[in-house]
Coordinates of C-alpha atoms in Angstrom, one line a residue:
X16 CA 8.7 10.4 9.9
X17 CA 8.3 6.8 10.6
X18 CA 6.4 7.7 14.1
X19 CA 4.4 9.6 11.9
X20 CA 3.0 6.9 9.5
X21 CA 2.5 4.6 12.0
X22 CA 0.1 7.5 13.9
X23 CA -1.3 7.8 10.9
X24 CA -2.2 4.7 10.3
X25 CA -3.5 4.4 13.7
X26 CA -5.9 6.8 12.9
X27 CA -7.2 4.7 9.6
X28 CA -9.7 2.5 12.0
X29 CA -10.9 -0.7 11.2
X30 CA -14.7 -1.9 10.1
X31 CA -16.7 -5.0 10.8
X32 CA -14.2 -6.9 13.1
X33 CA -11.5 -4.0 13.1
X34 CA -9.8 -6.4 10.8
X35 CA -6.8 -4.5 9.1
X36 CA -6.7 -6.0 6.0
X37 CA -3.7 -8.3 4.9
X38 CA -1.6 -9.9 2.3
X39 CA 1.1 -12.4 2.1
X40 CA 2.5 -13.8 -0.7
X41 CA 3.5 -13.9 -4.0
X42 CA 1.7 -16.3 -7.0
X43 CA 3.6 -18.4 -9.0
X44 CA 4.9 -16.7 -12.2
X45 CA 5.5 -19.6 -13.9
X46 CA 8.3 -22.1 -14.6
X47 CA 10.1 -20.8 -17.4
X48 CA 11.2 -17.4 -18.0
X49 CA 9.6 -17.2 -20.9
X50 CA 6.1 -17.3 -19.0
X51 CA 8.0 -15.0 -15.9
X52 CA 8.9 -12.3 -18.1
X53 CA 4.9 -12.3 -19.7
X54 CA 2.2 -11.7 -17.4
X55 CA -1.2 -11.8 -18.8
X56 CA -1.5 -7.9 -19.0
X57 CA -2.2 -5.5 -21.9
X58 CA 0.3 -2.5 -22.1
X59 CA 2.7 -4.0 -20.6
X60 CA 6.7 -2.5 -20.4
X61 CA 8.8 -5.0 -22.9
X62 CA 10.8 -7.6 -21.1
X63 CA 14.1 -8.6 -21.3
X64 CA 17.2 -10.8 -20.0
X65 CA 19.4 -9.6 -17.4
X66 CA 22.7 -9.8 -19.5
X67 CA 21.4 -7.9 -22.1
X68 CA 20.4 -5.0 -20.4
X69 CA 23.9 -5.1 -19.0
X70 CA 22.5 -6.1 -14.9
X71 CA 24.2 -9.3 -13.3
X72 CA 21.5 -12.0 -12.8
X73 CA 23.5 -13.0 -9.5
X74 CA 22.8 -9.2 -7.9
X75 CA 18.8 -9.2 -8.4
X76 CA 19.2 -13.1 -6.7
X77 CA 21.3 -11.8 -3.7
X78 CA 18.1 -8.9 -3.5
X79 CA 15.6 -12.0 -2.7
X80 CA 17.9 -14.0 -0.7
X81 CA 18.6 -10.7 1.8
X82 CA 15.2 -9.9 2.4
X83 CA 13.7 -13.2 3.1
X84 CA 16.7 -13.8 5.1
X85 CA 16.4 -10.7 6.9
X86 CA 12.3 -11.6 7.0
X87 CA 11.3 -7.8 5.6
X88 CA 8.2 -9.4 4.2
X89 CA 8.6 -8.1 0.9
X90 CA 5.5 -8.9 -1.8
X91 CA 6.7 -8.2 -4.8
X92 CA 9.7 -6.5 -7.0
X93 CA 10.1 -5.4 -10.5
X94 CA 13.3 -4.4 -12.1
X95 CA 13.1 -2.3 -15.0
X96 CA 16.7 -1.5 -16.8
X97 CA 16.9 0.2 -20.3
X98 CA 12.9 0.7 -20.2
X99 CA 13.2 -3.6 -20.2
X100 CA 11.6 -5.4 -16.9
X101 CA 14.8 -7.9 -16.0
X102 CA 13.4 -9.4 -12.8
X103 CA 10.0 -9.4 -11.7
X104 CA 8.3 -11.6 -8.9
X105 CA 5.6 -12.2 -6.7
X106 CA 5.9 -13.7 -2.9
X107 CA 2.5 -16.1 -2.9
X108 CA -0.3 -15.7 -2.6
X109 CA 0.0 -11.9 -4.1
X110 CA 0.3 -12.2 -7.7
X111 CA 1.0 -10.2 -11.2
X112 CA -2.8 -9.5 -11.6
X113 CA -3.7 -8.4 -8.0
X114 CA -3.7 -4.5 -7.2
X115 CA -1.7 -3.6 -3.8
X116 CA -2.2 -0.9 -1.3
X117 CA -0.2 2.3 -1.8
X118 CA -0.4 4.3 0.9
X119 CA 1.4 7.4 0.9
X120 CA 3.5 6.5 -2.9
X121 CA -0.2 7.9 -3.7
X122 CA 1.2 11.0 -3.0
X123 CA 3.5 10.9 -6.1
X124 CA 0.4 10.7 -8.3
X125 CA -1.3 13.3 -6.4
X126 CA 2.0 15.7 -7.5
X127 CA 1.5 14.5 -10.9
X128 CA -2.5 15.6 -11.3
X129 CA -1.0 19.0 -9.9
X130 CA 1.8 19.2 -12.8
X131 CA -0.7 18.3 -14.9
X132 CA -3.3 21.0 -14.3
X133 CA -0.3 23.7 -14.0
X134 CA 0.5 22.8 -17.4
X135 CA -2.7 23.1 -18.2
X136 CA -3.4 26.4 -16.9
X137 CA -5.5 25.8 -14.3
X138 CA -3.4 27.0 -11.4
X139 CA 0.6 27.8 -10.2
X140 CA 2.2 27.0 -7.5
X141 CA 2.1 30.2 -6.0
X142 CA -1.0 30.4 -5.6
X143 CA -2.5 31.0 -2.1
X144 CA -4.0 27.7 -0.8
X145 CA -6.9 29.9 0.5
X146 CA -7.8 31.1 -2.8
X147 CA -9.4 27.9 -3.7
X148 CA -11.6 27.5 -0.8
X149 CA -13.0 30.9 0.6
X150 CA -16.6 29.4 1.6
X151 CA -14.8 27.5 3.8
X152 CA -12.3 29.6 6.2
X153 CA -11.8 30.2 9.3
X154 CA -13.2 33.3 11.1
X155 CA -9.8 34.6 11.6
X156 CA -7.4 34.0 8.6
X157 CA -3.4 34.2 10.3
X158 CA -1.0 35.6 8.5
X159 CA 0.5 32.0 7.9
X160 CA -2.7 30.5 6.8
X161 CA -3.1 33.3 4.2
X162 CA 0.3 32.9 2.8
X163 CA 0.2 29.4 2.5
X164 CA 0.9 28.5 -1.6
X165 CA 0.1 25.3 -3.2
X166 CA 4.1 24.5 -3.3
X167 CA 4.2 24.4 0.2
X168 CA 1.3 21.6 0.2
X169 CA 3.4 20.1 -2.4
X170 CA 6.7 20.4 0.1
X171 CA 4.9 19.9 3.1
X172 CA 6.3 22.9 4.4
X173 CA 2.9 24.3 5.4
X174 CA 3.8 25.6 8.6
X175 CA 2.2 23.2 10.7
X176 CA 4.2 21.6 13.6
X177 CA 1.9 19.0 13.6
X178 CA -0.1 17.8 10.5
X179 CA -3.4 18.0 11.0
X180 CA -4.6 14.6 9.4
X181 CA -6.2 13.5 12.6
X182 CA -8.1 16.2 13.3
X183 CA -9.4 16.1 10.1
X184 CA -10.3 12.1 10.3
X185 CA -11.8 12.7 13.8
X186 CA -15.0 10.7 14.2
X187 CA -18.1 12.9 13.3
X188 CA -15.8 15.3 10.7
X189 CA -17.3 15.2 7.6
X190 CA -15.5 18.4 6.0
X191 CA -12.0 17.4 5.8
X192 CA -11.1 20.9 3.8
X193 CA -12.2 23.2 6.8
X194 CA -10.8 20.9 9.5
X195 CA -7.3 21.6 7.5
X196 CA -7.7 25.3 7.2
X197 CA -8.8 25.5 10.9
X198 CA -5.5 23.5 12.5
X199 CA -3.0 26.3 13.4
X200 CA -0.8 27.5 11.4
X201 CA 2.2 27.9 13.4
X202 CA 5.1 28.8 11.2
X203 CA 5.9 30.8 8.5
X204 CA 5.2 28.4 5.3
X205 CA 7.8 27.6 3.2
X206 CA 10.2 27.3 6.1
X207 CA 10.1 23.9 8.3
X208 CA 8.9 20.1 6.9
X209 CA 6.7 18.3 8.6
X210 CA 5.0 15.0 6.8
X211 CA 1.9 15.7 6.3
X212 CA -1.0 13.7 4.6
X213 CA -3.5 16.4 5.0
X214 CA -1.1 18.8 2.6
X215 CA -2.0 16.0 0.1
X216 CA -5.4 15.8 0.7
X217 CA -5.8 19.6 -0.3
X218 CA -3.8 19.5 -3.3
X219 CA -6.4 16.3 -4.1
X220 CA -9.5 19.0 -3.3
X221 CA -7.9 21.8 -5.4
X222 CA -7.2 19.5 -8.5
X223 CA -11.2 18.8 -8.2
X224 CA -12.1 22.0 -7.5
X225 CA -10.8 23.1 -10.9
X226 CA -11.7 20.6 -12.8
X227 CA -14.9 19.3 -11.2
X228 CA -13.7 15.8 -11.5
X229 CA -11.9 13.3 -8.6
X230 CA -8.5 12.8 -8.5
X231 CA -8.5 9.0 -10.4
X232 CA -11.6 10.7 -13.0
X233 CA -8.8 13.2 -13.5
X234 CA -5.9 11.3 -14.3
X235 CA -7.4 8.5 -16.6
X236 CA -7.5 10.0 -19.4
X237 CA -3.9 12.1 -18.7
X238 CA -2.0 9.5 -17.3
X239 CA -3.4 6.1 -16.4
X240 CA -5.0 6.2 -20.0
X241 CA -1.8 6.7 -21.5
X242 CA 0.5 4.4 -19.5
X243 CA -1.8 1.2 -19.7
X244 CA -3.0 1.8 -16.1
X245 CA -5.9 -0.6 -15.9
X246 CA -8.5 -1.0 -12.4
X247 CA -7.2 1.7 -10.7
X248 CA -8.9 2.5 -7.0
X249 CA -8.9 5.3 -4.6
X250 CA -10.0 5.9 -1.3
X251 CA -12.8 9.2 -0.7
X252 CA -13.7 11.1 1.8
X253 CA -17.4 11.7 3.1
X254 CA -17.7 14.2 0.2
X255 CA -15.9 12.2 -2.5
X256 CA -12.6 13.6 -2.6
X257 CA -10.0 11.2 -3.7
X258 CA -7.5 11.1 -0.2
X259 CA -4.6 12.2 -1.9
X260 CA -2.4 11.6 0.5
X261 CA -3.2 7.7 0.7
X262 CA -5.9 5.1 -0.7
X263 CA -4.1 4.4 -4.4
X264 CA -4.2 0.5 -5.5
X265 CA -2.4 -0.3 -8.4
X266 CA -0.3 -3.1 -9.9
X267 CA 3.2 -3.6 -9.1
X268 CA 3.9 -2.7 -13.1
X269 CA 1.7 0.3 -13.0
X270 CA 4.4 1.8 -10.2
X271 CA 7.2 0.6 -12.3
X272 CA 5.8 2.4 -15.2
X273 CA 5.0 5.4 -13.7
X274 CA 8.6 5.4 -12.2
X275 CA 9.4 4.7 -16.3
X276 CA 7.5 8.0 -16.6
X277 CA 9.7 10.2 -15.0
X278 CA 12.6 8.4 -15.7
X279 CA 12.0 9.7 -19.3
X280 CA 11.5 12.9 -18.1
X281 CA 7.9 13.0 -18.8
X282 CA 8.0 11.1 -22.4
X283 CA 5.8 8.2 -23.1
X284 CA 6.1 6.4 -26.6
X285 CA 7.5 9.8 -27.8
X286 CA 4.6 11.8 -26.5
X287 CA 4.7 14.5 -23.9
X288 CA 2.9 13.0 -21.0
X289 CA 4.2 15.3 -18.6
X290 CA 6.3 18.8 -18.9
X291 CA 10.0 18.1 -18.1
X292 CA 10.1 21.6 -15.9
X293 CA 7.3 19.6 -13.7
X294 CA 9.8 16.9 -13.5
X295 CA 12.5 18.4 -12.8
X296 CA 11.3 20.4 -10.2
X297 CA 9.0 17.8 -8.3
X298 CA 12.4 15.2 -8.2
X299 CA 15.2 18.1 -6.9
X300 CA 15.3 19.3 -2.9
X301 CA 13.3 21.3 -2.6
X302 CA 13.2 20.9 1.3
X303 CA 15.5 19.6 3.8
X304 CA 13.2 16.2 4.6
X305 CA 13.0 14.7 8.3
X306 CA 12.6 11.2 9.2
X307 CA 14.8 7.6 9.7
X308 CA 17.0 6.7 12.3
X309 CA 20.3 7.2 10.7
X310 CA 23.0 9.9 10.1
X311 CA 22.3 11.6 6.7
X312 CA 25.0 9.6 4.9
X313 CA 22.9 6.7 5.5
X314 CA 19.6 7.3 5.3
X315 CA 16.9 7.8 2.8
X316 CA 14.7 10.0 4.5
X317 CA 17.0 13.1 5.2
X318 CA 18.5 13.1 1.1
X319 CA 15.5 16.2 0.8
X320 CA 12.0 16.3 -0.4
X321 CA 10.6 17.2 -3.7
X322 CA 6.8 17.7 -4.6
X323 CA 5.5 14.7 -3.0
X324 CA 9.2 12.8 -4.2
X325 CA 11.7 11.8 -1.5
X326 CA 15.7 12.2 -2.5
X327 CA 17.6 8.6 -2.4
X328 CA 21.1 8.2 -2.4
X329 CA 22.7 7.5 -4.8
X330 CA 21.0 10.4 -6.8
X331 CA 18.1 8.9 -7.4
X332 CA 14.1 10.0 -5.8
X333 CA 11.5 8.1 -5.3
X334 CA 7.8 8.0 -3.9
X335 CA 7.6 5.7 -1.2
X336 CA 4.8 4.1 1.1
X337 CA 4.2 3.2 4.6
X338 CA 4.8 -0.4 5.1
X339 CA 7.6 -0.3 2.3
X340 CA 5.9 0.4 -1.1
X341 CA 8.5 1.7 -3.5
X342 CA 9.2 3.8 -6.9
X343 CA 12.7 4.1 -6.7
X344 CA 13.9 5.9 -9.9
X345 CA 17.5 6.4 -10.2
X346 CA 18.8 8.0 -13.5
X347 CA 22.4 7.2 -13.0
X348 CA 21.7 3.9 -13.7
X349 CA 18.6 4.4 -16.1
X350 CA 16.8 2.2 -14.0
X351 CA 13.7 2.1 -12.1
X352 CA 12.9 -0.6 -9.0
X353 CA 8.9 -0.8 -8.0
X354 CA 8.6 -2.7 -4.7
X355 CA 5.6 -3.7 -2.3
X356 CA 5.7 -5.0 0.7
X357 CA 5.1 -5.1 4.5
X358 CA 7.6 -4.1 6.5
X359 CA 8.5 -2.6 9.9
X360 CA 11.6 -1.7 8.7
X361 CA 11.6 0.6 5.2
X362 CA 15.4 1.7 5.3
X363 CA 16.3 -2.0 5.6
X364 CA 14.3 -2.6 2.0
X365 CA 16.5 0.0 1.1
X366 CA 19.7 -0.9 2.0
X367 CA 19.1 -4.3 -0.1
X368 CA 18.4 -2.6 -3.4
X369 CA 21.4 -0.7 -2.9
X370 CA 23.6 -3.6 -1.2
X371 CA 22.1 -5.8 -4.5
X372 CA 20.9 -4.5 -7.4
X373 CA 22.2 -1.2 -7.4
X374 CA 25.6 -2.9 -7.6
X375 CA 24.5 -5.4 -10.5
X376 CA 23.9 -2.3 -12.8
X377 CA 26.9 -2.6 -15.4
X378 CA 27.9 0.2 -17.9
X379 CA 27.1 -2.3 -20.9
X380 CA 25.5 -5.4 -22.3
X381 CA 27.5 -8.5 -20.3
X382 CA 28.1 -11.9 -21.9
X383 CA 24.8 -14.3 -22.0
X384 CA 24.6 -16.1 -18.5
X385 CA 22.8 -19.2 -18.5
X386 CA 23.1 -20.7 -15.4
X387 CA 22.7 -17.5 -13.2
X388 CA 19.4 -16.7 -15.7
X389 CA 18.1 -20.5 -15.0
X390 CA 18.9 -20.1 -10.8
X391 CA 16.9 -16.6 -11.1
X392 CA 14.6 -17.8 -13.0
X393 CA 13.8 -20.9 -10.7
X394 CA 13.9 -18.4 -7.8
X395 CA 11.5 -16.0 -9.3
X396 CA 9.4 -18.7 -9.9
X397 CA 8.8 -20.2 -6.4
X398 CA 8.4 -17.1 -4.0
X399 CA 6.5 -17.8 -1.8
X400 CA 5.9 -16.2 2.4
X401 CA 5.6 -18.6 4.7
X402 CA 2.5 -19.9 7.1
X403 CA 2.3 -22.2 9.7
X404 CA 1.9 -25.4 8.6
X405 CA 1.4 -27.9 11.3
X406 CA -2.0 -30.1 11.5
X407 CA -4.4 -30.4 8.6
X408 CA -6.5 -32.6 10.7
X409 CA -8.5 -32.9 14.4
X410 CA -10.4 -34.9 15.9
X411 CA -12.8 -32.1 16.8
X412 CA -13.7 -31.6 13.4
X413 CA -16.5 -33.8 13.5
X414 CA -18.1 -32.1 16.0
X415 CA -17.5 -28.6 15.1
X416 CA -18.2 -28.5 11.4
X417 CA -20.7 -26.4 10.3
X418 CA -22.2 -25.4 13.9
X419 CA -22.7 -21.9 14.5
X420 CA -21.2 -20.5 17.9
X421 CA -22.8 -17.2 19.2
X422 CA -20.6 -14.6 20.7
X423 CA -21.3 -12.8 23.9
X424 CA -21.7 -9.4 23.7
X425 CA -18.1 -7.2 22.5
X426 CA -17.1 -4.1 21.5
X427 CA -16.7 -5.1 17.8
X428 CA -20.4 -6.3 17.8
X429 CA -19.5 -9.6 16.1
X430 CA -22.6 -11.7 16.9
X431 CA -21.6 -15.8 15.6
X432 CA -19.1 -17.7 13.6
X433 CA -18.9 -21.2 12.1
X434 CA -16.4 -23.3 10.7
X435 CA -17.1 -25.9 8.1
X436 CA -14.6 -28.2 6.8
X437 CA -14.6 -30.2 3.9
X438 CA -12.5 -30.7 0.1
X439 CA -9.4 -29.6 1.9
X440 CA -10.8 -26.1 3.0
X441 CA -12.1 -24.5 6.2
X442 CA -15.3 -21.9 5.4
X443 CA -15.2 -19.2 7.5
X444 CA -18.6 -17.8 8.4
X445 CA -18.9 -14.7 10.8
X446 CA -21.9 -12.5 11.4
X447 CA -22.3 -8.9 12.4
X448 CA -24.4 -5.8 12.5
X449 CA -23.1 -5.3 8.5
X450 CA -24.7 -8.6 7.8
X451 CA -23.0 -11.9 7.7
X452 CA -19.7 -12.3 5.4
X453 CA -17.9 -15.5 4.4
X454 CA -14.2 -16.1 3.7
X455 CA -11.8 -19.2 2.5
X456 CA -9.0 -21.2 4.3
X457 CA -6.9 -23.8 2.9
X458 CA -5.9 -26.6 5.1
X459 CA -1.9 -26.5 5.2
X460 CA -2.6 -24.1 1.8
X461 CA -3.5 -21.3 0.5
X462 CA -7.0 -20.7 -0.7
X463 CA -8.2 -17.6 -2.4
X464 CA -12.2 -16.2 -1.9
X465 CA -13.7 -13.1 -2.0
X466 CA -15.4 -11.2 1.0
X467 CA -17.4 -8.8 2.0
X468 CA -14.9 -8.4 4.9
X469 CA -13.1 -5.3 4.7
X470 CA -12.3 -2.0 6.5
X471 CA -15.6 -0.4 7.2
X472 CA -14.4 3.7 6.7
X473 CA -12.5 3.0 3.1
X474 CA -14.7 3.5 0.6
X475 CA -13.0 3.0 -3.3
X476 CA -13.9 4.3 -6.3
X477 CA -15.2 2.7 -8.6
X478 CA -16.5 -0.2 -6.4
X479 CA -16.0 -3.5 -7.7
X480 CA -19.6 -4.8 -7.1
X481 CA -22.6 -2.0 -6.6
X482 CA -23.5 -1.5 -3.3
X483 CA -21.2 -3.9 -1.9
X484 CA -17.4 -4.0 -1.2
X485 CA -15.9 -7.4 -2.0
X486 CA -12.2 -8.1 -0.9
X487 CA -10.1 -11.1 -2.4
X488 CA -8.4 -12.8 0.5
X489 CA -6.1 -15.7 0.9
X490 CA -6.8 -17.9 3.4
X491 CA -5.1 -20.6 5.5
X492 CA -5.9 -22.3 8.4
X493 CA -3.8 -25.3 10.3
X494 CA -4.3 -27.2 14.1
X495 CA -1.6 -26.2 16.5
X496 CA -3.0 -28.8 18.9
X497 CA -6.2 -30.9 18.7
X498 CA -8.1 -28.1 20.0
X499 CA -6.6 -24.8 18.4
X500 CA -7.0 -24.1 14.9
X501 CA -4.8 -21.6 14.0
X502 CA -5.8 -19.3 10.7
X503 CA -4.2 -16.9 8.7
X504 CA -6.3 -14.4 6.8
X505 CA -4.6 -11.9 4.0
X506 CA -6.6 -9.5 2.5
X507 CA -4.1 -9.8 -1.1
X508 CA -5.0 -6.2 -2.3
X509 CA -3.8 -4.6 0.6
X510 CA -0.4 -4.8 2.6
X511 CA -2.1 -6.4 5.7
X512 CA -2.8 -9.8 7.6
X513 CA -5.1 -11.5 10.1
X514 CA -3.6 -13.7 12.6
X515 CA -6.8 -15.6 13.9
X516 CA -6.9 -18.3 16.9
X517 CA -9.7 -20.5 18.0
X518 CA -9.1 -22.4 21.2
X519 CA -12.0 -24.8 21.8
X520 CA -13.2 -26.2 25.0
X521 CA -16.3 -28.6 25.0
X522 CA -19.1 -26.1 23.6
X523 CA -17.3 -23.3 23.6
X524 CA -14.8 -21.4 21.6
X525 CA -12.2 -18.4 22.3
X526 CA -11.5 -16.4 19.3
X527 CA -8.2 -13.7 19.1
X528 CA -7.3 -12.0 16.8
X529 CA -3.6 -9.8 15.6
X530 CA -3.2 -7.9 13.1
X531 CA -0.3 -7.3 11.2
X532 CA 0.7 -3.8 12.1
X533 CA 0.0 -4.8 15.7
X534 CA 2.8 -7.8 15.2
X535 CA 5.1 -5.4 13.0
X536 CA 4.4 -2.5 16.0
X537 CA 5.2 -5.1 18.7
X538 CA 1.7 -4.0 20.7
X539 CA -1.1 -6.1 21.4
X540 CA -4.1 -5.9 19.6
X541 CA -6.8 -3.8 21.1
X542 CA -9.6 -6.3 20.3
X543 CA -10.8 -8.6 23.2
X544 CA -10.7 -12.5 22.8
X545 CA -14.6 -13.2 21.6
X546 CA -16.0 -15.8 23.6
X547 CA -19.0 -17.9 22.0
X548 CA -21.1 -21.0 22.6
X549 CA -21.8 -23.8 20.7
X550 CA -25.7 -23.5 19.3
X551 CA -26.7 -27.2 20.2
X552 CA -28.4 -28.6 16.8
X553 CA -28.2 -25.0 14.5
X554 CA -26.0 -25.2 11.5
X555 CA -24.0 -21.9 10.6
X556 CA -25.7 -19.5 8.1
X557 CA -25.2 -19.6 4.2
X558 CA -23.0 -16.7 3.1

């Protein structure tokens, strides 16, 4: 399962510079809890103290301490005990009001638009995938293709031994649906799991085949609506179709209330959000899962598969995310843990909710705690990842500010770059066939901008600006030596960084750049090392 995503995420691409888009960090929540425990959102979940909602302030602290010890890159946490967020923090530069990348925890809200429209009539999940979609079939319909249901998209237990995502994301493809229904069909359905994002996808296309509307048009009014869900954004295909599978950016409290959600069995403020049946059945086995690197007793990927839902120990579920984004629900406990992060190592995240804040969960109310609230509280309030921090200053400066050095020709058809400093910042400027786009870097800081950088295939609905993507980045940049200036560039509404060096040499400049999931991997980037020339008297265009 884990080979899988990291195919599959292989298979995303990468626009303008192939940058894979980055975050680091968590923003200050404040310095009291007071201003911790209310983050400038409407509809939010009610907060509350630890003690009072009977969970050891010590445990959720032993949670932060084990992951930045164990350096699993985690961006944010909420805690939510009783229906009361106890703990919640951000590791700068991400932040309470900043939307995070999904990936396949998407999947759990795909499941949801399908118990939705079941309980709205629109379809079962019996029903014969094929059914939806006879304009475009095959020539030859197998017997496995034709009995192929809508649970079995759900399960993924199509019958596929191997999903079918890349063929449908192959370069040129522009009808995702039939790429699906043409990928052979090799088992009986129903009978073997395989992960499979495709599976997703379709259940995506039927939901907007019934109802003429996109997946995120679909669920505003039935569940975003409802929940307080604000800015929500999903990836499309060429034709519009919402991904499904992957492409969801919400706020670390929409996952925690959507894990509230089912928690409650489908009840929000007293009304029926969701039928408890749906629940119920989308949160049980349904399929022996696959995945992890661990005996069953010990790991979260072979506990069984729902609709879209992995088992946990522990008998909980939860909808998870490549790179470590969690909804862990776990009803035993009547709490619900919403996680984002970056992370080669998913069972490890994990293993430190259960080693920590699993095991802070008491029966009842415990006795007010003041000192393990305040040393929570001051942790809470200072998360921060790291960067390197070295040099704020070169002598080169002078003679590289603001000139614009041209690239020879590359692969990634980047064409020039400048680097002006000044007011305790670095401005990036870089220039390619999409124009030229223009980003932030804090010397020895962070600094946050927005850019027109961004992975070129993902398109989001709605965009933010008409006609042109804008990312929000955090930026920071620092000299390793008088001549390198080392940068790091996160893209703060995704999971992903840029590690960016420029080694200098008279009039000339070497550029590399790694991404994130090529460090986390442990492969080299693909990119080559740009190599550009010093323009002698031009000055670096305006962005």
């Amino acid at each position: 399962m884990q080979h899988n995503r990291r195919h599959f995420l292989k298979q995303l691409g990468f626009g303008a510079l192939g940058l894979s888009v980055a975050t680091t960090g968590w923003a200050n929540a404040g310095t009291s809890l007071e201003s911790l425990l209310s983050p400038a959102r409407t509809l939010k979940l009610p907060r509350s103290l630890p003690a009072t909602q009977g969970v050891e302030a010590a445990g959720l602290l032993n949670f932060t301490t084990a992951i930045e010890k164990a350096n699993l890159n985690v961006h944010s946490v909420m805690v939510v005990r009783h229906g009361h967020v106890v703990a919640e923090g951000w590791w700068a530069p991400y932040a309470p009001q900043l939307k995070h990348t999904l990936y396949s925890l998407s999947k759990a809200f795909t499941s949801t638009a399908v118990g939705l429209a079941v309980a709205e009539g629109r379809l079962t999940v019996e029903d014969k995938v094929i059914s939806f979609f006879k304009d475009q079939l095959p020539e030859t319909v197998s017997e496995n293709l034709a009995a192929m249901r809508v649970k079995d998209l759900l399960t993924m237990s199509t019958g596929h031994e191997k999903e079918p995502t890349p063929q449908m994301r192959a370069d040129g493809n522009t009808n995702w649906i039939k790429a699906f229904l043409a990928a052979p069909v090799e088992r009986k359905p129903g009978t073997h799991f395989v992960y499979n994002s495709g599976a997703t996808y379709m259940l995506s296309a039927i939901v907007q085949k019934l109802s003429g509307q996109p997946l995120i048009t679909y669920l505003q009014p039935r569940l975003f609506g409802p929940l307080g869900i604000e800015g929500a954004d999903w990836e499309v295909d060429p034709n519009g179709i919402n991904t499904g599978g992957w492409g969801l950016r919400l706020h670390t409290e929409d996952i925690a209330k959507f894990g509230q959600l089912y928690l409650q069995k489908g009840l929000w403020q007293g009304k029926r959000i969701l039928s408890e049946a749906w629940v119920a059945d989308a949160t049980k086995a349904q399929v022996m899962s696959a995945g992890g690197k661990r005996s069953a007793e010990v790991n979260d990927w072979l506990q069984g598969y729902g609709y879209q839902f992995w088992r946990c120990r522990h008998n909980g579920y939860r909808g998870d995310g490549a790179m470590g984004q969690y909804c862990i629900v776990l009803p035993d406990q009547d709490a619900v843990v919403a996680i984002t992060s970056e992370t080669g190592d998913m069972q490890a995240v994990m293993d430190a909710v259960w080693d920590n804040i699993l095991t802070a969960f008491k029966p009842n109310a415990l006795p007010a705690d003041a000192a393990g609230t305040a040393a929570l509280t001051k942790k809470l309030s200072s998360l921060a990842l790291t960067y390197p921090n070295l040099e704020a200053n070169s002598p080169l400066v002078s003679t590289i500010s603001g000139k614009t050095y041209a690239f020879e020709p590359n692969p990634t058809k980047t064409r020039s770059m400048s680097l002006t400093f000044g007011n305790g910042n670095c401005t990036v400027r870089l220039s390619d066939e999409q124009g030229s786009h223009q980003l932030t870097c804090g010397l020895n800081r962070w600094a946050e901008s927005e850019s027109t950088l961004s992975t070129k295939p993902i398109k989001l609905v709605p965009t933010p600006i008409p006609g042109e993507m804008r990312t929000r980045m955090a930026g920071t940049a620092t000299w390793q030596d008088p001549n390198t200036l080392l940068m790091t560039w996160r893209f703060i509404e995704t999971a992903h960084y840029e590690t960016v060096t420029c080694r200098f040499t008279a009039d000339s400049v070497a550029v590399e750049f790694e991404s994130s999931i090529a460090k986390i991997n442990k492969t080299k980037d693909a990119r080559p090392v740009l190599q550009g020339k010093m323009q002698a008297g031009a000055l670096s265009q305006k962005g």
